[in-house]
Amino acid sequence: MTSPPAEPTLSAQNLVRSYGKHLAVDGISIEVRRGEVLGLLGPNGAGKTSTMQMLTGNLAPSGGTIRICGIDLLDDPVAAKARIGYLPETPPLYRELNVSEYLHYAARLRRVPRARCAAAVDRALARCGLGEVSRKLIGALSKGFQQRVGIAQAIVHEPELVILDEPTVGLDPNQILDIRALVRELGDNHSVMLSTHILSEVEAVCDRVQILHHGRAVFASSIAGLREFQRGRTVMLSLQRPPAVEVLRAMPGVAAADAEGDGRFRLRFAADADPTAEIVSRAGREDWGLRELAPAQTTLEEVFVQLTRNDPAAQARP
Amino acid sequence: MILTIAAKEIRALFNSPLAWLVLTVVQVILGYGFLKRLDDFLQIQPQLAQLASPPGVTELVAAPTFATAAAVLLFAVPLLAMRLIAEERRNQTMALLLSSPLSMTQIVIGKFAGLMGFLLLLVLITLALPLTLAANTSLDYGLLASLALALLLLAASFAAVSLYTSCLTAQPIAAALLAFGLLLAMLFMGETAGDSLRGRGWQVPAALAQVLSPLRNFEPLGKGMIDSWAIACPLLLTAAFLVLAVRRLDGRRLRG
């Protein structure tokens, strides 16, 4: 006997949401499996927040189905919501409460039994590094700490799915690193879904990425798959005595070449071609003075720009 | 769940100066009125004694105090209720409640229960004034209970109307003004429209006007008449506005 495949923590099919005539979300399907961190990426106004609001029951979808651990969110919202922790774009904090009071309230709202509340709050405080400020009023905390309180609120009841809407926006670099580490840690025993428009964040913390644009999913892949796909596809080439850019562009296997000044070029390889060896030997033969040949660092950014600019409006531009 | 929300609302009220101010002002107004009437009562007491069945201290001193409290509630309840939903929306904290395993009805009832907990306190401090006389004179406890019930029912209907207007806007002050305007309109309508409708023999619309007129139902109970229709009307009004509030919040989720 083999056990049936585990139910995905979150499975949303063909979500649609319209505001009047405007389609904010247009047929997005999302799946998050157990212990996975999914990044939802997209420019501002792509429909990330609307999608997350629908997944957490804050917004009623115009169409589509949402199942949380196999429970239909629309049929049985109370049971489904008990399994979700949600941090909206603006953390829902009561400034007049202190951190510990607030987390108690959040835990009680999420039906944590009264006897276990204190332990649950202590755990959330510890995980989010809030131990020292637990008696402070939320209104008196810095933005970074408030954001952590927002995350603590989302995990205090040990939900199976944690949904974070732009968890690092407006934080300083150190705080961003802290929050990212926390998200990674959450991914060990919760399923996490987070939205962002910062590409490096997705690469740093996510297992899979889904890119939204104009309310549609334009790309979905695992980060590993994305890296594999992108490996060697775009390289930075630096030469001491560079030839004309047309020479590089004409090389077999090179799809595009852009000069970036100071002898630096960005080369994009054609599909299924790897002209790396050819470039190196040609550089030696023609005495270009090869300084550097390295995979470009901003691969996800390129995918992003390619995908999100690939709409009719952009193509119509001269 | 409802109790959790209610407890939070009561604590939020006492964390803000508003609740303390309201309690203080109400106590000062009621206390002054009460002492003034007590003074008058003591002066006319010899004349009253010559009547066949003289009205007692409860009727002449306690009942007007409760009527004053009713008038004060008309101002106080919209102010106390304005933040309930409007402030959650303004501070974008509504998401905490909406993403918790709660039904919209539980949220609304919880908020309402929290406010009623505070208003019960107001009724009790009103009741405390005439009770101070109990040591030296005999009071009509039946009438006092009836007065307290009338005030509580009135407070409930005011609270439900104010909670509903708090769902209409993200500006607490606007919610308070809306509630105040709506309550005044209902009072006028009950006073004038109710009479003229009944005068024309239209019983059903007249009954409806009575449901919508909280103060009109205060009168019979205030005289010690336990009239079941006068008890049912404010309860119906309260239930109706709570349902409207739930529907309004559900509508916001649908329309975004």
XYZ file of C-alpha atoms in Angstrom:
574
model
C 0.000 0.000 0.000
C 1.325 3.391 -0.883
C -0.139 6.456 0.722
C -1.896 8.824 -1.673
C 0.148 11.832 -2.737
C -0.010 14.544 -0.080
C -2.573 17.257 -0.662
C -0.819 20.513 -1.628
C -0.981 23.104 1.146
C -2.439 25.608 -1.257
C -4.065 24.949 -4.560
C -5.759 27.796 -6.387
C -7.203 27.294 -9.845
C -8.075 29.949 -12.406
C -8.451 32.818 -9.968
C -10.174 35.796 -11.488
C -10.834 39.142 -9.898
C -12.238 42.189 -11.603
C -12.764 45.699 -10.293
C -15.500 47.005 -12.516
C -14.160 46.559 -16.042
C -10.559 46.240 -14.918
C -9.303 42.665 -14.645
C -6.766 42.740 -11.817
C -6.265 38.976 -11.737
C -6.959 37.021 -14.881
C -6.901 33.262 -14.477
C -3.955 32.654 -12.158
C -3.349 29.151 -10.819
C -1.029 28.657 -7.894
C 0.122 25.592 -6.039
C 2.283 25.507 -2.929
C 3.440 22.132 -1.662
C 4.327 21.248 1.886
C 7.557 22.826 3.117
C 8.027 24.907 0.023
C 8.730 28.626 -0.351
C 7.010 30.124 -3.374
C 7.928 33.583 -4.578
C 5.322 35.658 -6.335
C 7.128 38.179 -8.444
C 5.847 40.986 -10.568
C 5.955 44.710 -11.209
C 3.679 46.971 -9.205
C 0.055 46.489 -10.177
C 0.622 42.989 -11.527
C -2.060 41.547 -9.251
C 0.145 40.150 -6.467
C -1.688 41.799 -3.605
C -5.137 41.058 -5.011
C -4.135 37.419 -5.417
C -2.928 37.198 -1.847
C -6.030 38.932 -0.519
C -8.147 36.345 -2.295
C -6.073 33.446 -0.961
C -6.566 34.709 2.597
C -10.276 35.446 2.362
C -9.902 39.222 2.471
C -11.276 39.600 -1.022
C -13.900 37.467 -2.717
C -12.708 36.120 -6.084
C -14.855 36.794 -9.140
C -14.072 33.255 -10.292
C -11.921 30.216 -9.572
C -11.398 27.875 -6.646
C -9.072 28.015 -3.643
C -8.262 24.974 -1.543
C -6.168 25.214 1.621
C -4.956 21.746 2.701
C -7.833 20.329 0.698
C -10.476 22.577 2.320
C -12.368 24.877 0.008
C -11.901 28.440 1.217
C -15.227 29.586 -0.188
C -17.274 26.653 1.161
C -15.725 26.444 4.603
C -13.864 29.704 5.200
C -13.501 29.234 8.961
C -11.753 25.859 8.735
C -9.579 26.999 5.840
C -8.550 30.280 7.460
C -7.470 28.457 10.624
C -4.614 27.043 8.517
C -3.408 30.373 7.131
C -1.170 33.082 8.529
C -1.245 36.319 6.576
C 0.925 39.397 6.657
C -0.659 42.064 4.448
C 1.327 44.825 2.766
C 0.594 47.090 5.737
C 0.998 44.990 8.901
C -2.355 44.962 10.750
C -1.008 46.283 14.043
C -2.840 47.951 16.915
C -0.461 50.689 17.965
C -2.009 51.063 21.412
C -1.313 47.434 22.435
C 2.039 46.082 23.514
C 3.655 43.326 21.471
C 2.745 40.518 23.825
C -0.893 41.648 24.261
C -1.246 41.935 20.516
C 0.119 38.446 19.851
C -2.175 37.032 22.543
C -5.129 38.631 20.805
C -3.992 37.274 17.426
C -3.537 33.785 18.905
C -6.990 33.820 20.488
C -8.573 34.991 17.227
C -6.920 32.020 15.500
C -8.450 29.649 18.035
C -5.292 28.714 19.916
C -6.644 27.197 23.161
C -6.332 29.599 26.093
C -4.020 27.239 27.975
C -1.543 27.109 25.098
C -1.631 30.827 24.241
C 1.268 31.884 26.444
C 3.536 29.189 24.999
C 2.498 30.040 21.427
C 3.184 33.749 21.989
C 6.579 33.018 23.572
C 7.514 30.842 20.614
C 6.527 33.496 18.102
C 8.405 36.161 20.079
C 11.532 34.026 20.138
C 11.380 33.092 16.467
C 10.968 36.663 15.335
C 13.592 38.010 17.748
C 11.072 40.095 19.659
C 11.897 38.917 23.181
C 13.358 42.244 24.303
C 10.481 44.384 23.089
C 7.577 42.178 24.159
C 6.385 44.762 26.724
C 6.745 47.771 24.428
C 3.831 49.465 22.730
C 3.723 48.572 19.055
C 3.348 52.235 18.128
C 6.748 52.950 19.705
C 8.630 50.311 17.689
C 10.773 50.931 14.619
C 9.519 49.873 11.214
C 11.732 46.790 11.201
C 10.388 45.577 14.525
C 6.830 46.343 13.486
C 7.373 44.198 10.417
C 8.595 41.382 12.643
C 5.543 41.745 14.852
C 3.510 41.442 11.658
C 5.283 38.187 10.831
C 4.939 36.931 14.418
C 1.205 37.549 14.148
C 1.107 35.403 11.019
C 2.884 32.405 12.602
C 1.662 32.517 16.207
C -0.941 29.809 15.586
C 1.470 27.533 13.682
C -0.443 27.705 10.396
C 0.325 25.280 7.623
C 0.545 28.110 5.113
C 2.160 31.492 5.718
C 1.420 34.212 3.183
C 3.629 37.289 3.313
C 2.934 40.322 1.138
C 6.205 42.178 0.524
C 7.740 41.273 3.897
C 10.946 43.257 3.386
C 9.621 46.465 1.873
C 10.900 49.613 3.570
C 13.520 47.882 5.715
C 17.229 48.573 5.922
C 19.675 45.992 4.480
C 20.423 44.335 7.821
C 16.762 43.990 8.633
C 16.143 42.573 5.175
C 18.775 39.882 5.785
C 17.161 39.054 9.149
C 13.702 38.753 7.655
C 15.008 36.611 4.804
C 16.699 34.264 7.240
C 13.433 34.076 9.147
C 11.476 33.274 6.003
C 13.946 30.533 5.090
C 13.567 29.094 8.563
C 9.781 29.205 8.275
C 10.078 27.227 5.068
C 11.430 24.286 7.055
C 8.136 23.476 8.723
C 5.531 25.680 7.063
C 4.676 26.301 3.461
C 5.435 29.890 2.661
C 4.283 32.153 -0.117
C 5.714 35.627 -0.414
C 5.395 38.424 -2.889
C 8.071 40.882 -3.800
C 9.349 42.939 -6.639
C 12.943 42.479 -5.531
C 14.499 39.781 -7.692
C 17.463 38.920 -5.518
C 15.030 38.207 -2.682
C 13.377 35.458 -4.662
C 16.726 33.946 -5.530
C 17.774 34.141 -1.890
C 14.803 32.515 -0.211
C 12.456 30.802 -2.650
C 12.280 27.244 -3.942
C 9.978 28.172 -6.758
C 9.024 31.360 -8.473
C 5.954 32.500 -10.299
C 6.033 35.752 -12.218
C 2.838 37.751 -12.662
C 2.201 40.451 -15.179
C -1.069 42.222 -15.928
C -2.908 39.688 -13.784
C -1.540 36.650 -15.601
C 1.136 34.151 -14.688
C 3.821 34.608 -17.328
C 6.449 32.301 -15.868
C 6.604 29.527 -13.323
C 9.620 27.426 -12.445
C 11.746 26.208 -9.610
C 14.704 28.420 -8.738
C 17.043 25.493 -9.391
C 15.407 24.921 -12.766
C 15.662 28.576 -13.541
C 19.365 28.612 -12.679
C 19.929 25.472 -14.750
C 18.067 26.982 -17.654
C 20.009 30.192 -17.368
C 23.454 28.680 -16.752
C 25.878 30.034 -19.302
C 23.119 31.613 -21.308
C 24.228 35.128 -20.617
C 27.863 35.954 -19.976
C 29.881 39.040 -19.276
C 32.937 39.273 -21.481
C 35.727 41.703 -20.744
C 38.505 42.330 -23.266
C 41.602 44.483 -23.215
C 41.663 45.086 -26.973
C 38.055 44.576 -27.997
C 36.963 44.085 -31.617
C 33.881 45.834 -32.998
C 30.694 44.586 -31.348
C 29.497 43.347 -34.743
C 32.335 40.809 -34.778
C 31.056 39.296 -31.537
C 27.477 39.410 -32.708
C 28.437 37.489 -35.883
C 30.003 34.606 -33.974
C 28.132 31.321 -34.277
C 25.981 30.580 -31.234
C 25.796 34.191 -30.067
C 22.263 35.529 -30.226
C 22.958 39.031 -29.021
C 25.856 41.164 -27.908
C 25.792 44.556 -26.251
C 28.812 46.727 -25.584
C 28.799 48.127 -22.079
C 31.904 50.312 -22.470
C 35.470 49.845 -21.234
C 35.845 46.663 -23.248
C 32.941 44.931 -21.508
C 30.268 43.079 -23.430
C 27.131 41.255 -22.458
C 26.615 38.217 -24.687
C 23.461 36.184 -24.884
C 23.833 32.709 -26.344
C 21.393 31.177 -28.740
C 19.293 28.273 -27.506
C 21.157 24.962 -27.252
C 24.469 26.590 -28.089
C 27.509 27.053 -25.913
C 30.148 29.021 -27.763
C 32.254 29.606 -24.648
C 35.215 27.564 -25.893
C 35.013 29.230 -29.281
C 35.108 32.693 -27.700
C 38.143 31.821 -25.608
C 40.143 30.348 -28.485
C 39.204 33.206 -30.834
C 40.216 35.754 -28.204
C 43.602 34.036 -27.988
C 43.995 33.781 -31.761
C 43.102 37.391 -32.489
C 44.830 38.802 -29.410
C 41.762 40.479 -27.841
C 43.372 40.296 -24.410
C 40.754 38.261 -22.542
C 40.318 39.609 -19.007
C 37.128 38.032 -17.859
C 34.462 35.633 -19.023
C 31.800 35.000 -16.401
C 28.119 34.154 -16.185
C 26.090 37.315 -15.811
C 24.776 37.794 -12.280
C 21.403 39.262 -13.059
C 19.852 36.337 -14.836
C 16.478 36.474 -13.130
C 16.294 40.157 -13.829
C 16.676 39.468 -17.504
C 13.980 36.855 -17.495
C 11.794 39.286 -15.663
C 12.346 42.148 -18.044
C 11.930 39.904 -21.066
C 8.692 38.449 -19.790
C 7.102 41.582 -18.489
C 8.047 43.737 -21.454
C 6.782 41.093 -23.813
C 3.320 42.569 -24.115
C 1.715 44.147 -27.181
C 1.878 47.640 -25.737
C 5.635 47.372 -25.302
C 6.157 45.814 -28.713
C 4.232 48.581 -30.398
C 6.738 51.054 -29.042
C 9.379 52.062 -31.626
C -14.231 34.269 19.744
C -16.947 36.869 20.259
C -15.747 37.379 23.811
C -12.145 37.776 22.632
C -13.139 40.582 20.292
C -15.449 42.142 22.902
C -12.710 42.105 25.553
C -10.304 43.715 23.109
C -12.815 46.483 22.312
C -13.440 47.244 25.970
C -9.714 47.414 26.620
C -9.221 49.663 23.590
C -11.949 51.980 24.931
C -10.320 52.247 28.337
C -6.905 52.740 26.734
C -8.219 55.869 25.066
C -9.134 59.014 26.984
C -12.536 59.083 25.280
C -14.113 56.432 27.490
C -12.944 58.109 30.694
C -14.096 61.497 29.451
C -17.531 60.144 28.578
C -17.873 58.477 31.970
C -16.815 61.673 33.747
C -19.044 64.002 31.758
C -22.034 61.703 32.080
C -21.540 61.399 35.816
C -21.230 65.173 36.242
C -24.344 65.918 34.152
C -26.418 63.208 35.781
C -25.151 64.001 39.257
C -26.028 67.668 38.924
C -29.493 66.931 37.530
C -30.108 64.336 40.189
C -29.189 66.629 43.094
C -31.196 69.498 41.642
C -34.298 67.338 41.358
C -33.759 65.885 44.798
C -33.610 69.411 46.172
C -36.854 70.359 44.405
C -38.482 67.188 45.631
C -37.609 67.953 49.257
C -39.094 71.443 48.921
C -42.418 70.307 47.499
C -42.643 67.224 49.708
C -45.037 68.845 52.259
C -47.480 69.750 49.466
C -47.175 66.271 47.950
C -48.073 64.740 51.286
C -51.550 66.326 51.019
C -52.333 64.410 47.791
C -54.339 61.218 47.919
C -51.686 59.043 46.253
C -48.551 61.186 45.972
C -45.852 60.310 43.400
C -42.757 58.928 45.124
C -39.124 59.909 44.986
C -38.413 57.231 42.373
C -40.920 58.717 39.956
C -39.989 62.343 40.534
C -36.209 62.061 40.879
C -34.991 58.773 39.407
C -37.132 58.729 36.263
C -36.000 62.190 35.033
C -32.393 61.183 35.705
C -32.819 58.224 33.386
C -34.421 60.473 30.772
C -31.371 62.741 30.954
C -29.119 59.707 30.590
C -31.085 58.710 27.473
C -30.447 62.136 25.943
C -26.761 61.922 26.821
C -26.513 58.497 25.164
C -27.698 60.052 21.914
C -24.422 61.981 21.844
C -22.156 59.539 23.617
C -22.906 56.299 21.749
C -22.004 57.567 18.255
C -18.702 58.839 19.677
C -17.946 55.598 21.486
C -18.895 53.442 18.502
C -17.271 55.434 15.714
C -13.919 53.655 15.838
C -15.302 50.116 15.910
C -14.984 49.370 12.194
C -13.957 52.705 10.679
C -10.672 52.816 12.546
C -9.845 49.221 11.635
C -10.264 50.197 8.037
C -8.320 53.428 8.334
C -5.389 51.669 10.027
C -5.726 48.673 7.711
C -6.022 46.295 10.641
C -9.224 44.763 9.333
C -7.079 42.123 7.588
C -6.232 40.605 10.969
C -9.909 39.878 11.620
C -10.749 38.961 8.038
C -7.957 36.419 7.695
C -8.736 34.858 11.073
C -11.127 31.917 11.267
C -14.126 34.114 12.097
C -17.410 34.712 10.380
C -18.438 38.269 9.629
C -21.308 37.817 12.093
C -18.882 36.922 14.883
C -16.836 40.041 14.144
C -19.894 42.296 14.234
C -21.424 40.681 17.340
C -18.046 40.796 19.097
C -17.676 44.514 18.422
C -21.265 45.129 19.480
C -20.840 43.108 22.671
C -17.701 45.051 23.581
C -19.504 48.365 23.202
C -22.513 47.059 25.153
C -20.189 46.037 27.972
C -19.131 49.641 28.278
C -22.684 50.967 27.944
C -23.809 48.580 30.670
C -21.347 50.393 32.905
C -22.983 53.699 31.959
C -26.408 52.284 32.846
C -25.040 51.061 36.159
C -23.603 54.433 37.144
C -26.963 55.996 36.266
C -28.668 53.403 38.436
C -26.202 54.070 41.256
C -27.459 57.647 41.751
C -31.020 56.820 42.911
C -29.700 53.783 44.805
C -27.781 56.151 47.090
C -31.172 57.124 48.519
C -31.985 53.560 49.504
C -30.432 53.973 52.957
C -32.884 56.687 54.011
C -36.057 56.088 52.092
C -37.945 53.318 50.399
C -37.535 53.132 46.625
C -39.771 51.649 43.962
C -37.382 48.904 42.816
C -39.764 47.673 40.124
C -39.759 51.079 38.492
C -35.971 51.333 38.815
C -35.528 47.965 37.096
C -37.895 49.024 34.353
C -35.996 52.293 33.894
C -32.653 50.485 33.731
C -34.052 48.022 31.181
C -35.408 50.887 29.077
C -32.043 52.656 29.127
C -30.186 49.468 28.228
C -32.508 48.744 25.299
C -32.122 52.301 24.103
C -28.338 52.013 24.390
C -28.422 48.755 22.380
C -30.395 50.290 19.531
C -28.158 53.385 19.468
C -25.087 51.113 19.511
C -26.329 48.996 16.598
C -27.094 52.058 14.470
C -23.683 53.557 15.278
C -21.904 50.278 14.563
C -23.593 50.172 11.174
C -22.523 53.716 10.255
C -19.003 52.811 11.366
C -19.016 50.196 8.569
C -19.882 52.839 5.980
C -16.717 54.908 6.086
C -13.052 54.746 7.013
C -13.300 58.083 8.863
C -14.371 57.630 12.503
C -15.648 61.212 12.823
C -17.742 60.841 9.702
C -19.154 57.633 11.154
C -20.098 59.431 14.377
C -21.800 62.273 12.512
C -23.685 59.836 10.299
C -24.869 57.907 13.341
C -25.952 61.070 15.094
C -27.837 62.284 12.036
C -29.502 58.930 11.490
C -30.568 58.657 15.144
C -31.995 62.186 15.155
C -33.902 61.486 11.946
C -35.325 58.320 13.479
C -36.388 60.196 16.610
C -38.191 62.920 14.651
C -39.803 60.379 12.408
C -41.030 58.368 15.360
C -42.448 61.436 17.076
C -44.249 63.020 14.155
C -44.746 60.375 11.506
C -45.852 57.758 14.023
C -48.615 59.981 15.357
C -49.915 61.161 12.013
C -49.907 57.607 10.607
C -51.834 56.300 13.560
C -54.187 59.294 13.286
C -55.087 58.142 9.778
C -55.652 54.622 10.999
C -52.636 53.119 9.215
C -51.641 50.670 11.885
C -48.846 48.756 10.124
C -46.813 51.778 9.007
C -47.399 53.282 12.442
C -46.012 50.136 14.061
C -43.010 50.285 11.729
C -42.399 53.898 12.693
C -42.475 52.799 16.295
C -39.821 50.148 15.647
C -37.633 52.832 14.120
C -38.178 55.277 16.948
C -36.027 54.278 19.906
C -37.103 57.084 22.256
C -40.811 56.397 21.789
C -40.354 52.929 23.232
C -38.473 54.399 26.143
C -41.599 56.139 27.468
C -43.834 53.251 28.559
C -40.947 51.417 30.212
C -39.890 54.687 31.823
C -43.305 54.841 33.483
C -42.870 51.320 34.773
C -45.136 49.707 32.181
C -43.510 46.493 30.968
C -44.972 46.609 27.479
C -43.729 43.661 25.425
C -44.028 45.611 22.159
C -41.908 48.383 23.650
C -39.291 45.780 24.535
C -39.517 44.020 21.176
C -39.176 47.202 19.104
C -35.667 48.216 20.205
C -34.552 44.592 19.989
C -35.832 44.367 16.416
C -34.142 47.633 15.554
C -30.862 46.425 17.061
C -31.008 43.110 15.191
C -31.860 44.850 11.923
C -28.881 47.190 12.073
C -26.506 44.402 13.100
C -27.632 42.405 10.058
C -27.111 45.487 7.896
C -23.597 45.850 9.306
C -22.740 42.207 8.513
C -24.099 42.596 4.996
C -22.191 45.807 4.507
C -18.886 44.200 5.521
C -19.554 41.170 3.328
C -20.289 43.548 0.479
C -16.934 45.248 0.953
C -15.190 41.879 0.628
C -17.048 41.243 -2.615
C -16.448 44.635 -4.149
C -12.957 45.162 -2.759
